Amino acid sequence: MRKKIVAGNWKMNTTRPDGIELAEAVAARAAEVPEGVGLIIAPPFTHLCCCGKRLKGTKVELSAQNCADHAKGAYTGEVSVDMLKAVGCQWTILGHSERRQYYGETDEKLVEKVKLALGAGLGVILCVGENLDEREAGKHFDVVKAQTEAVLYNFSAEEMKHIVIAYEPVWAIGTGKTATAAQAEEIHACIRNVIEAKFGAKVADDMTILYGGSCKPSNAKELFAEKDIDGGLIGGAALKADDFLGIALSF
Ligand code: 13P
């Protein structure tokens, strides 16, 4: 069965006290969200642990925003999958466009990270998406197809059960310029076909594919009504509990 999910990527926002307040506010109202809709928050590393504690006994799950591409050792500044697991993470986001763009995240590195995350028992939210130049050049389908294949074709059908894909067109992130429901849907359908081509119809049908990029309470309903859009990966609007929950209540 395909899961519906609304996940909040807090990026490099909130201090520890702000983060705790936000996690508590989300947790307090999580029960209002329909049973079939999963909620995930991804605070910065420094407050994963204390935010995670506020989620105990609620339906809200905890995610990191990234993980190291090595299991342990002399990698100054990095955070391993075992460390994430030990502070209560169930998920990690990987391959966000900001990491690809500013921190040199390559598909090869992402394969290593996904392997480590799955090996540690973490679910993965893998981000893909074209930038503005690629969209304007009409290459968006090819770019997203190539990103999806380059990482996910290294995994098994069994492993795919622990992976969620987030389509985030770079030109829509933090710009207020949302992809139209039709623009998002055609890419989501393309991603599902890419999954089907390698793993078969059942895996493709069960795959949760989220949309991210200026998603907010006012446009979530239209996006989520599309048949291949199974929820959202939310940036700015995840920093206000009411907006985040408003999106989750749009199903
Ligand atoms: P915005 O919702 O702020 O556009 O960010 C989307 C995003 O990058 C989530 O990962």
GROMACS .gro file of C-alpha atoms and ligand atoms in nm:
model
  261
    1MET     CA    1   0.000   0.000   0.000
    2ARG     CA    2   0.128   0.342  -0.096
    3LYS     CA    3   0.179   0.571   0.205
    4LYS     CA    4   0.086   0.937   0.210
    5ILE     CA    5   0.343   1.154   0.386
    6VAL     CA    6   0.393   1.518   0.471
    7ALA     CA    7   0.752   1.586   0.577
    8GLY     CA    8   0.899   1.912   0.705
    9ASN     CA    9   1.257   1.996   0.611
   10TRP     CA   10   1.357   2.270   0.852
   11LYS     CA   11   1.690   2.325   0.672
   12MET     CA   12   1.930   2.549   0.871
   13ASN     CA   13   1.653   2.719   1.066
   14THR     CA   14   1.556   2.735   1.434
   15THR     CA   15   1.777   2.737   1.739
   16ARG     CA   16   1.734   2.455   1.988
   17PRO     CA   17   1.461   2.632   2.195
   18ASP     CA   18   1.270   2.738   1.881
   19GLY     CA   19   1.300   2.386   1.747
   20ILE     CA   20   1.165   2.230   2.062
   21GLU     CA   21   0.871   2.470   2.057
   22LEU     CA   22   0.797   2.386   1.694
   23ALA     CA   23   0.827   2.011   1.750
   24GLU     CA   24   0.592   2.036   2.048
   25ALA     CA   25   0.341   2.239   1.849
   26VAL     CA   26   0.341   1.984   1.566
   27ALA     CA   27   0.320   1.691   1.808
   28ALA     CA   28   0.031   1.851   2.000
   29ARG     CA   29  -0.194   1.860   1.694
   30ALA     CA   30  -0.068   1.557   1.504
   31ALA     CA   31  -0.371   1.347   1.599
   32GLU     CA   32  -0.590   1.579   1.388
   33VAL     CA   33  -0.416   1.452   1.075
   34PRO     CA   34  -0.596   1.156   0.911
   35GLU     CA   35  -0.466   0.815   1.006
   36GLY     CA   36  -0.333   0.728   0.661
   37VAL     CA   37  -0.115   1.038   0.642
   38GLY     CA   38   0.233   1.011   0.794
   39LEU     CA   39   0.407   1.313   0.943
   40ILE     CA   40   0.784   1.358   0.954
   41ILE     CA   41   0.996   1.649   1.077
   42ALA     CA   42   1.362   1.700   0.990
   43PRO     CA   43   1.522   1.945   1.234
   44PRO     CA   44   1.895   2.036   1.222
   45PHE     CA   45   2.139   1.780   1.369
   46THR     CA   46   2.191   1.975   1.692
   47HIS     CA   47   1.833   1.940   1.803
   48LEU     CA   48   1.732   1.604   1.661
   49CYS     CA   49   1.761   1.442   2.000
   50CYS     CA   50   1.559   1.694   2.202
   51CYS     CA   51   1.297   1.735   1.928
   52GLY     CA   52   1.271   1.357   1.898
   53LYS     CA   53   1.189   1.331   2.268
   54ARG     CA   54   0.887   1.561   2.213
   55LEU     CA   55   0.752   1.323   1.947
   56LYS     CA   56   0.735   1.015   2.167
   57GLY     CA   57   0.387   0.866   2.174
   58THR     CA   58   0.275   1.071   1.872
   59LYS     CA   59   0.254   0.977   1.504
   60VAL     CA   60   0.526   1.225   1.409
   61GLU     CA   61   0.851   1.063   1.295
   62LEU     CA   62   1.200   1.209   1.309
   63SER     CA   63   1.432   1.260   1.013
   64ALA     CA   64   1.781   1.397   0.960
   65GLN     CA   65   1.852   1.622   0.663
   66ASN     CA   66   2.167   1.438   0.555
   67CYS     CA   67   2.417   1.176   0.671
   68ALA     CA   68   2.784   1.097   0.617
   69ASP     CA   69   2.900   0.883   0.326
   70HIS     CA   70   3.119   0.673   0.558
   71ALA     CA   71   3.018   0.458   0.852
   72LYS     CA   72   3.263   0.605   1.107
   73GLY     CA   73   3.612   0.737   1.158
   74ALA     CA   74   3.825   1.038   1.071
   75TYR     CA   75   3.565   1.251   0.888
   76THR     CA   76   3.565   1.577   1.081
   77GLY     CA   77   3.229   1.749   1.095
   78GLU     CA   78   3.029   1.456   0.964
   79VAL     CA   79   2.740   1.270   1.129
   80SER     CA   80   2.702   0.895   1.076
   81VAL     CA   81   2.389   0.690   1.023
   82ASP     CA   82   2.448   0.506   1.352
   83MET     CA   83   2.459   0.840   1.534
   84LEU     CA   84   2.129   0.937   1.375
   85LYS     CA   85   1.971   0.606   1.463
   86ALA     CA   86   2.093   0.639   1.822
   87VAL     CA   87   1.920   0.975   1.871
   88GLY     CA   88   1.590   0.833   1.749
   89CYS     CA   89   1.582   0.913   1.378
   90GLN     CA   90   1.367   0.687   1.162
   91TRP     CA   91   1.455   0.869   0.839
   92THR     CA   92   1.710   1.078   0.660
   93ILE     CA   93   1.661   1.311   0.366
   94LEU     CA   94   1.933   1.258   0.103
   95GLY     CA   95   2.030   1.435  -0.217
   96HIS     CA   96   1.851   1.761  -0.150
   97SER     CA   97   1.927   2.007  -0.432
   98GLU     CA   98   2.093   2.242  -0.183
   99ARG     CA   99   2.339   1.965  -0.097
  100ARG     CA  100   2.393   1.879  -0.462
  101GLN     CA  101   2.443   2.246  -0.551
  102TYR     CA  102   2.646   2.381  -0.258
  103TYR     CA  103   2.821   2.074  -0.115
  104GLY     CA  104   2.911   1.872  -0.419
  105GLU     CA  105   2.676   1.584  -0.348
  106THR     CA  106   2.711   1.345  -0.643
  107ASP     CA  107   2.498   1.049  -0.743
  108GLU     CA  108   2.793   0.821  -0.655
  109LYS     CA  109   2.810   0.963  -0.303
  110LEU     CA  110   2.434   0.931  -0.273
  111VAL     CA  111   2.449   0.561  -0.353
  112GLU     CA  112   2.691   0.516  -0.060
  113LYS     CA  113   2.473   0.724   0.170
  114VAL     CA  114   2.154   0.539   0.079
  115LYS     CA  115   2.332   0.206   0.138
  116LEU     CA  116   2.452   0.317   0.480
  117ALA     CA  117   2.115   0.461   0.578
  118LEU     CA  118   1.921   0.150   0.479
  119GLY     CA  119   2.183  -0.069   0.647
  120ALA     CA  120   2.130   0.121   0.972
  121GLY     CA  121   1.752   0.077   0.947
  122LEU     CA  122   1.675   0.434   0.843
  123GLY     CA  123   1.419   0.516   0.578
  124VAL     CA  124   1.542   0.746   0.300
  125ILE     CA  125   1.371   1.045   0.141
  126LEU     CA  126   1.568   1.083  -0.182
  127CYS     CA  127   1.533   1.421  -0.354
  128VAL     CA  128   1.549   1.472  -0.730
  129GLY     CA  129   1.463   1.772  -0.945
  130GLU     CA  130   1.575   1.990  -1.234
  131ASN     CA  131   1.700   2.347  -1.216
  132LEU     CA  132   1.557   2.642  -1.409
  133ASP     CA  133   1.801   2.616  -1.703
  134GLU     CA  134   1.722   2.248  -1.742
  135ARG     CA  135   1.348   2.315  -1.734
  136GLU     CA  136   1.374   2.601  -1.984
  137ALA     CA  137   1.580   2.379  -2.214
  138GLY     CA  138   1.304   2.118  -2.194
  139LYS     CA  139   1.536   1.867  -2.024
  140HIS     CA  140   1.337   1.821  -1.704
  141PHE     CA  141   1.217   1.468  -1.776
  142ASP     CA  142   1.567   1.353  -1.876
  143VAL     CA  143   1.732   1.512  -1.571
  144VAL     CA  144   1.489   1.363  -1.321
  145LYS     CA  145   1.499   1.023  -1.493
  146ALA     CA  146   1.881   1.022  -1.487
  147GLN     CA  147   1.899   1.127  -1.120
  148THR     CA  148   1.646   0.862  -1.019
  149GLU     CA  149   1.813   0.581  -1.214
  150ALA     CA  150   2.168   0.675  -1.110
  151VAL     CA  151   2.088   0.625  -0.744
  152LEU     CA  152   1.795   0.389  -0.715
  153TYR     CA  153   1.888   0.134  -0.980
  154ASN     CA  154   2.160   0.019  -0.737
  155PHE     CA  155   1.902  -0.113  -0.491
  156SER     CA  156   1.669  -0.411  -0.468
  157ALA     CA  157   1.290  -0.421  -0.474
  158GLU     CA  158   1.304  -0.508  -0.103
  159GLU     CA  159   1.520  -0.203  -0.028
  160MET     CA  160   1.285   0.019  -0.228
  161LYS     CA  161   1.020  -0.039   0.041
  162HIS     CA  162   1.224   0.188   0.269
  163ILE     CA  163   1.273   0.466   0.017
  164VAL     CA  164   1.052   0.764  -0.059
  165ILE     CA  165   1.122   0.994  -0.354
  166ALA     CA  166   1.076   1.370  -0.335
  167TYR     CA  167   1.046   1.563  -0.660
  168GLU     CA  168   1.165   1.915  -0.591
  169PRO     CA  169   1.209   2.139  -0.895
  170VAL     CA  170   1.495   2.371  -0.793
  171TRP     CA  171   1.322   2.673  -0.947
  172ALA     CA  172   1.026   2.623  -0.712
  173ILE     CA  173   1.224   2.591  -0.388
  174GLY     CA  174   1.187   2.892  -0.162
  175THR     CA  175   1.084   3.108  -0.459
  176GLY     CA  176   0.711   3.116  -0.402
  177LYS     CA  177   0.682   2.977  -0.756
  178THR     CA  178   0.508   2.641  -0.716
  179ALA     CA  179   0.498   2.394  -1.000
  180THR     CA  180   0.141   2.366  -1.120
  181ALA     CA  181  -0.035   2.047  -1.021
  182ALA     CA  182  -0.015   1.938  -1.387
  183GLN     CA  183   0.359   2.013  -1.411
  184ALA     CA  184   0.428   1.818  -1.092
  185GLU     CA  185   0.199   1.530  -1.187
  186GLU     CA  186   0.368   1.467  -1.522
  187ILE     CA  187   0.708   1.439  -1.355
  188HIS     CA  188   0.572   1.219  -1.074
  189ALA     CA  189   0.420   0.988  -1.333
  190CYS     CA  190   0.753   0.980  -1.516
  191ILE     CA  191   0.936   0.888  -1.192
  192ARG     CA  192   0.685   0.610  -1.129
  193ASN     CA  193   0.751   0.476  -1.481
  194VAL     CA  194   1.125   0.483  -1.416
  195ILE     CA  195   1.068   0.275  -1.103
  196GLU     CA  196   0.836   0.037  -1.286
  197ALA     CA  197   1.087  -0.019  -1.566
  198LYS     CA  198   1.338  -0.166  -1.322
  199PHE     CA  199   1.135  -0.300  -1.031
  200GLY     CA  200   0.794  -0.381  -1.179
  201ALA     CA  201   0.443  -0.248  -1.134
  202LYS     CA  202   0.396  -0.346  -0.769
  203VAL     CA  203   0.704  -0.159  -0.642
  204ALA     CA  204   0.615   0.141  -0.861
  205ASP     CA  205   0.258   0.145  -0.739
  206ASP     CA  206   0.368   0.126  -0.374
  207MET     CA  207   0.631   0.400  -0.409
  208THR     CA  208   0.553   0.722  -0.223
  209ILE     CA  209   0.649   1.024  -0.433
  210LEU     CA  210   0.637   1.363  -0.261
  211TYR     CA  211   0.630   1.707  -0.416
  212GLY     CA  212   0.846   1.988  -0.274
  213GLY     CA  213   0.882   2.352  -0.375
  214SER     CA  214   0.677   2.639  -0.229
  215CYS     CA  215   0.407   2.400  -0.112
  216LYS     CA  216   0.172   2.569   0.133
  217PRO     CA  217  -0.178   2.524   0.276
  218SER     CA  218  -0.330   2.721  -0.012
  219ASN     CA  219  -0.192   2.499  -0.290
  220ALA     CA  220  -0.148   2.161  -0.120
  221LYS     CA  221  -0.500   2.038  -0.190
  222GLU     CA  222  -0.470   2.082  -0.564
  223LEU     CA  223  -0.127   1.916  -0.573
  224PHE     CA  224  -0.230   1.624  -0.351
  225ALA     CA  225  -0.538   1.559  -0.564
  226GLU     CA  226  -0.312   1.434  -0.845
  227LYS     CA  227  -0.291   1.058  -0.867
  228ASP     CA  228   0.088   1.032  -0.850
  229ILE     CA  229   0.146   1.297  -0.582
  230ASP     CA  230   0.151   1.125  -0.244
  231GLY     CA  231   0.231   1.419  -0.020
  232GLY     CA  232   0.489   1.690   0.024
  233LEU     CA  233   0.837   1.775   0.139
  234ILE     CA  234   0.788   2.116   0.290
  235GLY     CA  235   1.052   2.382   0.354
  236GLY     CA  236   0.943   2.732   0.458
  237ALA     CA  237   0.587   2.636   0.551
  238ALA     CA  238   0.718   2.363   0.784
  239LEU     CA  239   0.856   2.631   1.017
  240LYS     CA  240   0.505   2.723   1.132
  241ALA     CA  241   0.312   2.440   1.295
  242ASP     CA  242  -0.022   2.571   1.169
  243ASP     CA  243   0.095   2.587   0.809
  244PHE     CA  244   0.264   2.249   0.825
  245LEU     CA  245  -0.043   2.086   0.974
  246GLY     CA  246  -0.267   2.280   0.737
  247ILE     CA  247  -0.082   2.113   0.451
  248ALA     CA  248  -0.118   1.770   0.610
  249LEU     CA  249  -0.490   1.836   0.656
  250SER     CA  250  -0.525   1.905   0.282
  251PHE     CA  251  -0.565   1.537   0.193
  25213P     P1  252   1.019   2.547   0.022
  25213P     O1  253   0.893   2.478   0.068
  25213P     O2  254   1.067   2.651   0.118
  25213P     O3  255   1.009   2.593  -0.119
  25213P     O4  256   1.134   2.433   0.024
  25213P     C1  257   1.111   2.310  -0.032
  25213P     C2  258   1.224   2.221   0.005
  25213P     O5  259   1.337   2.241  -0.039
  25213P     C3  260   1.198   2.111   0.098
  25213P     O6  261   1.305   2.023   0.104
   0.00000   0.00000   0.00000
